Coordinates of C-alpha atoms in Angstrom, one line a residue:
X1 CA 14.7 -55.9 -0.9
X2 CA 14.1 -52.1 -1.2
X3 CA 15.5 -51.5 2.3
X4 CA 18.8 -53.1 1.4
X5 CA 20.1 -50.2 -0.8
X6 CA 19.1 -47.8 1.8
X7 CA 20.9 -49.7 4.5
X8 CA 24.0 -49.9 2.4
X9 CA 23.8 -46.1 1.7
X10 CA 23.4 -45.3 5.4
X11 CA 26.3 -47.6 6.3
X12 CA 28.5 -45.9 3.7
X13 CA 27.6 -42.4 5.0
X14 CA 28.3 -43.5 8.6
X15 CA 31.7 -44.9 7.7
X16 CA 32.7 -41.7 5.9
X17 CA 31.1 -39.0 8.1
X18 CA 30.3 -40.7 11.4
X19 CA 26.6 -39.7 11.2
X20 CA 25.1 -42.6 13.2
X21 CA 26.0 -41.2 16.6
X22 CA 24.9 -37.7 15.8
X23 CA 21.6 -38.8 14.3
X24 CA 20.8 -41.2 17.2
X25 CA 21.4 -38.3 19.6
X26 CA 19.5 -35.8 17.5
X27 CA 16.5 -38.1 17.2
X28 CA 16.1 -38.1 21.0
X29 CA 16.5 -34.3 21.5
X30 CA 13.4 -33.0 23.3
X31 CA 11.5 -30.1 21.9
X32 CA 8.9 -28.2 24.1
X33 CA 5.2 -28.3 23.1
X34 CA 4.3 -24.6 23.9
X35 CA 2.7 -22.9 20.9
X36 CA 5.0 -19.8 21.1
X37 CA 8.0 -22.1 20.1
X38 CA 6.5 -22.2 16.6
X39 CA 6.9 -18.4 16.0
X40 CA 10.5 -18.8 15.0
X41 CA 9.7 -21.7 12.7
X42 CA 7.1 -19.5 10.9
X43 CA 9.9 -17.2 10.1
X44 CA 12.2 -20.0 8.9
X45 CA 9.5 -21.5 6.6
X46 CA 8.5 -18.2 5.1
X47 CA 12.2 -17.6 4.3
X48 CA 12.1 -20.8 2.3
X49 CA 9.2 -19.3 0.3
X50 CA 11.2 -16.2 -0.3
X51 CA 14.3 -18.1 -1.6
X52 CA 12.3 -20.4 -3.9
X53 CA 10.2 -17.6 -5.4
X54 CA 13.2 -15.3 -5.6
X55 CA 15.1 -17.8 -7.7
X56 CA 12.2 -17.9 -10.1
X57 CA 11.9 -14.1 -10.4
X58 CA 15.7 -13.8 -10.9
X59 CA 15.4 -15.9 -14.1
X60 CA 13.1 -13.3 -15.8
X61 CA 14.0 -9.9 -14.2
X62 CA 16.3 -7.6 -16.0
X63 CA 18.2 -5.3 -13.6
X64 CA 18.8 -2.6 -16.1
X65 CA 17.9 1.1 -16.3
X66 CA 18.2 1.2 -20.1
X67 CA 15.2 3.1 -21.5
X68 CA 12.9 1.1 -23.8
X69 CA 9.4 1.5 -25.2
X70 CA 6.8 -0.9 -23.7
X71 CA 4.8 -3.1 -26.2
X72 CA 3.6 -5.8 -23.9
X73 CA 0.2 -7.2 -22.8
X74 CA -0.8 -4.3 -20.5
X75 CA -2.6 -2.0 -23.0
X76 CA -2.7 1.2 -20.8
X77 CA 1.1 1.4 -20.8
X78 CA 1.8 0.5 -24.4
X79 CA 4.1 3.1 -26.1
X80 CA 5.3 4.5 -22.7
X81 CA 9.1 4.9 -22.3
X82 CA 10.4 3.0 -19.2
X83 CA 13.4 1.2 -17.9
X84 CA 14.1 -2.4 -18.7
X85 CA 13.7 -3.3 -15.0
X86 CA 10.1 -2.0 -15.0
X87 CA 9.3 -3.6 -18.4
X88 CA 10.6 -7.0 -17.2
X89 CA 8.5 -6.8 -14.0
X90 CA 5.4 -6.1 -16.2
X91 CA 6.4 -9.0 -18.3
X92 CA 6.6 -11.3 -15.3
X93 CA 3.2 -10.0 -14.1
X94 CA 1.3 -10.4 -17.4
X95 CA 3.3 -12.6 -19.8
X96 CA 5.1 -15.2 -17.7
X97 CA 2.8 -18.1 -16.7
X98 CA 2.3 -17.9 -13.0
X99 CA 4.6 -14.9 -12.8
X100 CA 2.1 -12.6 -11.0
X101 CA 1.4 -15.3 -8.4
X102 CA 5.1 -15.8 -7.8
X103 CA 5.5 -12.1 -7.3
X104 CA 2.7 -12.1 -4.8
X105 CA 4.2 -15.1 -3.0
X106 CA 7.5 -13.4 -2.8
X107 CA 6.1 -10.2 -1.5
X108 CA 3.7 -11.8 1.0
X109 CA 6.5 -14.2 2.1
X110 CA 8.6 -11.2 3.0
X111 CA 5.8 -9.6 5.0
X112 CA 5.1 -12.8 6.9
X113 CA 8.8 -13.3 7.4
X114 CA 9.3 -9.9 9.1
X115 CA 6.1 -10.3 11.1
X116 CA 7.2 -13.7 12.4
X117 CA 10.7 -12.3 13.2
X118 CA 9.1 -9.4 15.3
X119 CA 6.7 -11.8 17.0
X120 CA 9.6 -14.2 17.8
X121 CA 11.7 -11.4 19.2
X122 CA 8.9 -10.1 21.4
X123 CA 8.3 -13.6 22.7
X124 CA 12.0 -13.9 23.5
X125 CA 12.2 -10.5 25.1
X126 CA 9.1 -10.7 27.4
X127 CA 10.0 -14.3 28.5
X128 CA 13.7 -13.5 29.1
X129 CA 14.9 -16.1 26.5
X130 CA 17.8 -13.8 25.7
X131 CA 19.5 -14.5 29.0
X132 CA 22.7 -16.5 29.5
X133 CA 23.6 -18.6 27.5
X134 CA 21.6 -17.1 24.6
X135 CA 22.9 -13.6 24.4
X136 CA 24.7 -14.3 21.2
X137 CA 21.6 -15.8 19.6
X138 CA 19.7 -12.7 20.6
X139 CA 22.2 -10.4 18.9
X140 CA 22.2 -12.5 15.8
X141 CA 18.4 -12.2 15.7
X142 CA 18.7 -8.4 15.9
X143 CA 21.1 -8.4 13.0
X144 CA 18.8 -10.7 11.0
X145 CA 15.9 -8.3 11.7
X146 CA 17.9 -5.3 10.4
X147 CA 19.2 -7.1 7.3
X148 CA 15.8 -8.4 6.3
X149 CA 14.4 -4.8 6.7
X150 CA 17.1 -3.4 4.5
X151 CA 16.8 -6.2 1.9
X152 CA 13.0 -5.7 1.8
X153 CA 13.6 -2.0 1.0
X154 CA 16.0 -2.9 -1.7
X155 CA 13.8 -5.6 -3.2
X156 CA 10.8 -3.2 -3.1
X157 CA 12.9 -0.7 -5.1
X158 CA 13.9 -3.0 -7.9
X159 CA 10.8 -2.7 -10.2
X160 CA 11.7 1.0 -10.8
X161 CA 8.0 2.0 -10.6
X162 CA 6.8 5.4 -9.3
X163 CA 6.3 4.2 -5.7
X164 CA 9.6 2.4 -5.3
X165 CA 11.4 5.4 -6.9
X166 CA 9.9 7.6 -4.3
X167 CA 11.5 5.4 -1.6
X168 CA 14.8 5.7 -3.3
X169 CA 14.4 9.5 -3.4
X170 CA 13.9 9.4 0.4
X171 CA 17.0 7.2 0.8
X172 CA 19.0 9.8 -1.2
X173 CA 17.8 12.6 1.0
X174 CA 18.8 10.6 4.1
X175 CA 22.3 10.0 2.8
X176 CA 22.7 13.6 1.8
X177 CA 21.8 14.7 5.3
X178 CA 24.9 12.9 6.8
X179 CA 27.5 15.6 7.5
X180 CA 30.8 15.6 5.6
X181 CA 30.4 12.2 4.0
X182 CA 26.8 12.3 2.9
X183 CA 27.5 13.7 -0.6
X184 CA 30.2 11.1 -1.2
X185 CA 28.0 8.2 -0.1
X186 CA 25.2 9.4 -2.4
X187 CA 27.6 9.6 -5.4
X188 CA 29.0 6.2 -4.5
X189 CA 25.5 4.5 -4.2
X190 CA 24.0 6.1 -7.3
X191 CA 27.2 6.3 -9.4
X192 CA 26.6 10.0 -9.8
X193 CA 23.6 12.2 -9.2
X194 CA 20.1 10.8 -8.6
X195 CA 18.7 8.7 -10.1
X196 CA 21.6 7.8 -12.4
X197 CA 21.7 4.5 -14.4
X198 CA 23.5 2.2 -11.9
X199 CA 21.3 2.0 -8.8
X200 CA 19.0 -0.9 -10.0
X201 CA 21.9 -3.2 -11.0
X202 CA 23.6 -2.4 -7.7
X203 CA 20.5 -3.0 -5.6
X204 CA 19.9 -6.2 -7.5
X205 CA 23.4 -7.5 -6.6
X206 CA 22.9 -6.7 -3.0
X207 CA 19.4 -8.0 -2.9
X208 CA 20.0 -11.4 -4.5
X209 CA 23.6 -12.1 -3.6
X210 CA 25.2 -10.1 -0.7
X211 CA 22.4 -10.0 1.9
X212 CA 21.0 -13.5 1.1
X213 CA 24.4 -15.0 1.6
X214 CA 24.7 -13.4 5.0
X215 CA 21.2 -14.6 5.9
X216 CA 22.0 -18.1 4.7
X217 CA 24.9 -18.1 7.1
X218 CA 23.2 -16.5 10.1
X219 CA 19.8 -18.3 9.9
X220 CA 21.3 -21.8 10.3
X221 CA 23.6 -20.5 13.0
X222 CA 20.7 -18.9 14.8
X223 CA 18.1 -21.6 14.3
X224 CA 20.0 -24.9 14.1
X225 CA 23.6 -24.8 15.4
X226 CA 23.2 -22.8 18.6
X227 CA 19.7 -24.2 19.2
X228 CA 21.0 -27.8 19.0
X229 CA 24.0 -27.1 21.1
X230 CA 21.9 -25.5 23.9
X231 CA 19.0 -26.8 26.0
X232 CA 15.6 -25.6 24.8
X233 CA 13.8 -23.0 26.9
X234 CA 10.5 -23.8 28.5
X235 CA 8.0 -22.2 30.9
X236 CA 8.1 -23.2 34.5
X237 CA 5.8 -26.1 35.5
X238 CA 5.8 -29.0 37.9
X239 CA 8.9 -31.1 37.6
X240 CA 10.7 -28.7 35.2
X241 CA 14.1 -27.4 36.2
X242 CA 17.2 -26.0 34.5
X243 CA 18.3 -29.6 33.9
X244 CA 15.0 -31.2 33.0
X245 CA 13.2 -30.4 29.7
X246 CA 9.7 -31.7 29.0
X247 CA 8.4 -32.2 25.5
X248 CA 8.4 -34.5 22.5
X249 CA 11.5 -36.1 20.8
X250 CA 12.7 -34.8 17.5
X251 CA 11.8 -38.1 15.8
X252 CA 9.1 -38.8 15.1
X253 CA 6.9 -36.5 17.1
X254 CA 8.5 -33.1 16.4
X255 CA 9.4 -33.7 12.8
X256 CA 5.8 -34.7 11.9
X257 CA 4.4 -31.6 13.7
X258 CA 6.9 -29.2 12.2
X259 CA 6.4 -30.6 8.7
X260 CA 2.6 -30.1 9.1
X261 CA 3.3 -26.6 10.4
X262 CA 5.5 -25.9 7.4
X263 CA 2.6 -26.8 5.1
X264 CA 0.3 -24.6 7.1
X265 CA 2.7 -21.6 6.7
X266 CA 2.9 -22.3 2.9
X267 CA -0.9 -22.4 2.8
X268 CA -1.4 -19.1 4.6
X269 CA 1.1 -17.3 2.4
X270 CA -0.5 -18.8 -0.7
X271 CA -3.9 -17.8 0.5
X272 CA -2.8 -14.2 1.2
X273 CA -1.1 -14.1 -2.3
X274 CA -4.3 -15.3 -4.0
X275 CA -6.8 -13.2 -2.1
X276 CA -5.0 -9.9 -1.4
X277 CA -3.2 -7.9 -4.1
X278 CA 0.0 -6.2 -3.1
X279 CA 2.3 -3.8 -5.0
X280 CA 0.3 -3.5 -8.3
X281 CA 3.1 -1.7 -10.1
X282 CA 1.2 -1.3 -13.3
X283 CA -1.1 1.1 -11.6
X284 CA 1.8 3.4 -10.5
X285 CA 3.6 3.6 -13.8
X286 CA 7.4 4.0 -14.4
X287 CA 9.4 6.2 -12.1
X288 CA 9.4 9.9 -12.9
X289 CA 11.5 12.1 -10.6
X290 CA 9.0 14.9 -11.0
X291 CA 5.9 12.9 -9.9
X292 CA 4.7 11.2 -6.8
X293 CA 1.5 9.2 -6.0
X294 CA -0.9 10.7 -3.5
X295 CA -1.4 8.5 -0.4
X296 CA 1.6 6.4 -1.2
X297 CA 2.7 4.1 1.7
X298 CA 5.6 1.7 2.1
X299 CA 5.4 -1.8 3.3
X300 CA 4.3 -2.0 7.0
X301 CA 7.8 -2.8 8.3
X302 CA 9.1 0.5 6.9
X303 CA 6.1 2.5 8.1
X304 CA 7.7 3.5 11.4
X305 CA 10.6 5.2 9.6
X306 CA 8.1 7.0 7.4
X307 CA 6.3 8.2 10.5
X308 CA 9.4 9.4 12.2
X309 CA 10.3 11.5 9.2
X310 CA 6.8 13.0 9.0
X311 CA 6.7 13.9 12.7
X312 CA 10.1 15.6 13.0
X313 CA 9.7 19.5 13.0
X314 CA 11.7 21.6 10.6
X315 CA 15.1 22.0 12.4
X316 CA 18.4 22.8 10.8
X317 CA 21.8 23.8 12.2
X318 CA 24.0 26.2 10.2
X319 CA 27.7 26.0 11.2
X320 CA 31.0 26.7 9.4
X321 CA 29.2 27.4 6.2
X322 CA 27.3 24.1 6.2
X323 CA 23.7 23.2 6.9
X324 CA 23.0 20.1 9.0
X325 CA 19.4 19.0 8.5
X326 CA 18.5 17.6 12.0
X327 CA 14.9 17.1 10.7
X328 CA 16.3 14.2 8.6
X329 CA 19.2 13.0 10.7
X330 CA 17.3 12.4 13.9
X331 CA 14.3 10.5 12.6
X332 CA 16.1 8.6 9.8
X333 CA 19.4 7.7 11.4
X334 CA 19.4 8.5 15.1
X335 CA 16.1 6.9 16.1
X336 CA 16.7 3.6 14.1
X337 CA 20.3 3.5 15.4
X338 CA 19.1 4.0 19.0
X339 CA 16.4 1.3 18.6
X340 CA 18.7 -1.4 17.2
X341 CA 21.5 -0.6 19.6
X342 CA 19.1 -0.8 22.6
X343 CA 17.8 -4.2 21.3
X344 CA 21.3 -5.5 20.9
X345 CA 22.7 -4.4 24.3
X346 CA 19.6 -5.0 26.5
X347 CA 20.5 -8.5 27.6
X348 CA 23.9 -7.4 28.8
X349 CA 22.4 -4.3 30.5
X350 CA 19.9 -6.3 32.4
X351 CA 22.5 -8.9 33.4
X352 CA 24.8 -6.1 34.6
X353 CA 22.0 -4.3 36.5
X354 CA 20.8 -7.5 38.3
X355 CA 24.2 -9.1 38.8
X356 CA 22.6 -12.2 37.2
X357 CA 25.3 -14.5 35.7
X358 CA 23.4 -17.7 36.1
X359 CA 22.4 -20.0 33.3
X360 CA 18.7 -19.9 32.5
X361 CA 16.7 -22.5 30.6
X362 CA 13.4 -21.7 32.3
X363 CA 11.5 -18.8 30.9
X364 CA 9.9 -15.9 32.8
X365 CA 6.3 -14.9 32.4
X366 CA 5.9 -11.2 31.6
X367 CA 4.5 -10.6 35.1
X368 CA 7.6 -12.1 36.7
X369 CA 9.8 -9.1 35.6
X370 CA 7.6 -6.0 35.7
X371 CA 10.3 -3.5 34.6
X372 CA 11.3 -5.6 31.6
X373 CA 7.6 -5.9 30.6
X374 CA 7.2 -2.2 31.0
X375 CA 10.2 -1.5 28.9
X376 CA 9.0 -3.9 26.2
X377 CA 5.5 -2.3 26.1
X378 CA 7.0 1.2 26.0
X379 CA 9.0 0.1 23.0
X380 CA 6.0 -1.5 21.3
X381 CA 4.0 1.7 21.9
X382 CA 6.8 3.9 20.5
X383 CA 7.1 1.7 17.4
X384 CA 3.3 1.5 17.0
X385 CA 2.8 5.3 17.2
X386 CA 5.5 5.9 14.7
X387 CA 4.0 3.3 12.4
X388 CA 0.6 4.9 12.6
X389 CA 2.1 8.4 12.1
X390 CA 3.4 7.1 8.7
X391 CA -0.2 7.1 7.5
X392 CA -1.3 10.4 9.2
X393 CA -2.5 11.7 5.8
X394 CA -4.6 8.6 5.2
X395 CA -6.0 8.9 8.8
X396 CA -6.8 12.6 8.3
X397 CA -8.6 12.0 5.0
X398 CA -10.5 8.9 6.2
X399 CA -11.8 10.3 9.4
X400 CA -12.0 14.0 8.3
X401 CA -9.4 15.1 10.9
X402 CA -7.1 18.1 10.2
X403 CA -3.7 16.8 9.0
X404 CA -1.7 19.0 11.4
X405 CA -4.0 17.8 14.2
X406 CA -2.9 14.2 13.6
X407 CA 0.8 15.3 13.3
X408 CA 0.7 17.1 16.7
X409 CA -1.2 14.2 18.3
X410 CA 1.5 11.8 17.3
X411 CA 4.3 14.2 18.2
X412 CA 3.0 14.3 21.7
X413 CA 2.1 10.6 21.7
X414 CA 5.6 9.3 21.0
X415 CA 6.8 10.9 24.2
X416 CA 3.8 10.4 26.5
X417 CA 2.6 7.0 25.1
X418 CA 5.7 5.0 26.0
X419 CA 5.8 6.5 29.5
X420 CA 2.2 5.6 30.1
X421 CA 2.7 2.1 28.7
X422 CA 5.7 1.5 31.0
X423 CA 3.8 2.6 34.1
X424 CA 0.6 0.8 33.3
X425 CA 2.3 -2.4 32.2
X426 CA 4.5 -2.5 35.3
X427 CA 1.6 -1.9 37.7
X428 CA -0.5 -4.6 36.0
X429 CA 2.5 -7.1 36.4
X430 CA 2.9 -6.2 40.0
X431 CA -0.9 -6.6 40.6
X432 CA -0.8 -10.0 39.1
X433 CA 2.1 -10.9 41.3
X434 CA 0.2 -9.8 44.4
X435 CA -2.8 -11.8 43.3
X436 CA -0.8 -15.0 42.9
X437 CA 0.9 -14.5 46.3
X438 CA -2.6 -14.2 47.8
X439 CA -3.6 -17.4 46.1
X440 CA -0.6 -19.2 47.5
X441 CA -1.4 -18.0 51.0
X442 CA -5.1 -18.3 51.1
X443 CA -6.0 -20.6 48.2
X444 CA -8.7 -19.9 45.6
X445 CA -12.4 -19.1 46.0
X446 CA -14.6 -22.2 46.0
X447 CA -17.7 -20.3 44.8
X448 CA -19.8 -21.8 47.6
X449 CA -21.2 -19.6 50.4
X450 CA -22.2 -21.2 53.8
X451 CA -24.1 -19.8 56.7
X452 CA -23.0 -20.5 60.2
X453 CA -25.4 -21.1 63.0
X454 CA -24.5 -17.7 64.3
X455 CA -25.9 -16.2 61.0
X456 CA -22.4 -15.3 59.6
X457 CA -21.8 -16.0 55.9
X458 CA -18.5 -17.3 54.7
X459 CA -16.9 -18.7 51.5
X460 CA -14.3 -21.4 52.1
X461 CA -11.2 -21.4 50.0
X462 CA -9.7 -24.4 48.3
X463 CA -5.9 -25.0 48.2
X464 CA -4.3 -24.1 45.0
X465 CA -3.8 -26.9 42.4
X466 CA -0.3 -28.3 42.6
X467 CA 0.3 -27.6 38.9
X468 CA -0.7 -24.0 39.2
X469 CA 1.3 -23.6 42.4
X470 CA 4.4 -25.0 40.7
X471 CA 4.0 -22.3 37.9
X472 CA 3.7 -19.5 40.5
X473 CA 6.6 -20.8 42.5
X474 CA 8.7 -20.9 39.3
X475 CA 9.0 -17.2 39.5
X476 CA 12.5 -16.0 40.2
X477 CA 12.6 -12.9 42.4
X478 CA 15.4 -10.6 41.2
X479 CA 18.0 -10.0 43.9
X480 CA 18.9 -6.5 45.1
X481 CA 22.6 -5.8 45.1
X482 CA 24.2 -5.1 48.5
X483 CA 24.7 -1.5 49.4
X484 CA 28.3 -0.4 49.7
X485 CA 29.7 -0.2 53.2
X486 CA 31.2 3.1 54.1
X487 CA 34.4 3.2 56.2
X488 CA 34.7 4.6 59.7
X489 CA 34.7 8.2 58.3
X490 CA 31.4 7.5 56.4
X491 CA 33.0 7.5 53.0
X492 CA 32.0 4.9 50.5
X493 CA 34.7 2.8 48.7
X494 CA 36.2 4.3 45.6
X495 CA 34.7 1.6 43.4
X496 CA 31.2 2.4 44.7
X497 CA 31.6 6.2 44.0
X498 CA 32.2 5.6 40.3
X499 CA 29.4 6.9 38.0
X500 CA 29.0 3.4 36.5
X501 CA 28.5 1.9 40.0
X502 CA 26.0 4.5 41.0
X503 CA 24.1 3.9 37.7
X504 CA 24.1 0.2 38.4
X505 CA 22.6 0.6 41.8
X506 CA 19.9 2.8 40.5
X507 CA 19.0 0.3 37.8
X508 CA 19.0 -2.5 40.3
X509 CA 16.6 -0.7 42.5
X510 CA 14.4 0.0 39.6
X511 CA 14.2 -3.7 38.7
X512 CA 13.8 -4.9 42.3
X513 CA 11.6 -2.4 44.1
X514 CA 8.0 -3.3 44.7
X515 CA 8.6 -6.8 43.4
X516 CA 6.4 -9.1 45.5
X517 CA 8.4 -11.9 47.3
X518 CA 7.1 -15.4 47.3
X519 CA 5.9 -17.0 50.5
X520 CA 8.8 -18.6 52.4
X521 CA 11.2 -16.5 50.3
X522 CA 12.2 -19.1 47.8
X523 CA 11.0 -22.1 45.8
X524 CA 12.3 -25.6 45.2
X525 CA 11.2 -26.2 41.6
X526 CA 13.9 -24.0 40.0
X527 CA 17.4 -24.9 41.1
X528 CA 19.9 -22.6 39.3
X529 CA 23.2 -23.5 37.8
X530 CA 25.6 -21.0 39.3
X531 CA 28.3 -19.6 37.1
X532 CA 31.7 -19.0 38.6
X533 CA 32.4 -15.4 37.7
X534 CA 33.6 -12.5 39.7
X535 CA 31.2 -9.6 40.2
X536 CA 31.7 -6.7 37.8
X537 CA 33.0 -3.4 39.0

């Protein structure tokens, strides 16, 4: 009897929205089993924590810079003048039941969210999951990364404590450094001179309304719409092709697994929130423009910007009666702009350099594309060194190292480290390719040594396992572009003499040189879907 109302409701929905066909097809959609597929889901589920806890905090937070005298539960700050924003945050922490735990959950959820986004992006980069037809999804992911970073900074600044106010002071300095329009941008943001009395309400509006609405539009588009419209990516294996996906159906296998994983993500964030204190604003006190905390550090995802500001030497340009502070513009605007632009355009740059306009549903292993792996490791090294440089004073104090010694170490490291990372990573990938080709040609060692009647010792090799051979033969060897044919006078065609064409040939040689070809020159396990598209000029 209980099933009858459900059947009636399902029939009514189907008659009005035509859901039966979609749900039947969706229930059979295949999802891969590889563990790296769950990195994106960790980001999605931590975002759920952020939204739920953010709604709770919004009910009690007062986004006002009106000055009041604190008379709450935290005795050391009683009688201290502070903004209503700081007072309401203290009230949430000490007087609202469960308020401190919710603050911890919100903050740790943001940290896990950004960690999962970066891990997910690295997985997609090193495996080539950004290739056609997923370039748009990659660009959306880069935009999400940038928006979440900005929103994290704004949310961190809302309590109006001494540490968050220091971050806003840095933001003001960065805006003032922009030539011509910097002063106007600062006056617009702060509604006058710093700190003013409007910055907290404005950040609050952006933090809980503007950016979350954009995220709520982009995350479903990135994680659901485009993913459901496209075939899922998978690593090469026996029987897998661009047209065949191996895995478990959405219902019931995947839905059960993903719900269990959702509970696990919630548990990890809750455990971090209970066990590790983060952002204890009552220890910092209310913001005072004339004070700063020694050893203050931002959240980890903003540490690389802090490091870039610390490493840049003092450099200013005086022109036409104005001073352009390059020591702020380069580390705070140029480097982040270069990083996010490079992330967004890389899929199109690689496609252009390789002339690869095929559709890819099979992933690469990092060793399959040595140059891409080298570029990725160079970027990770650059980011990591800047992140460590953001704590150079803590490093110097902890290990008794001269502060300027750490500064110069990181100044040299951000140039030398990425180059070394690129060279070493590329050579490792090429070495792994050679090893696999040798395994295809000669098999694998048996571990048994025999002595011939002649006294000679030998170790016979076993043929490679078919499953392992299929994985190795799943590697797609990048193709070198044909060289332009000169005419009878030895002159190259006009199109080939263009700077863009020369650059493309150089990039193509970089990607294709030293790559180890597979035996027999090709494989049968990965038929490609060719795209009808004329070659670019």
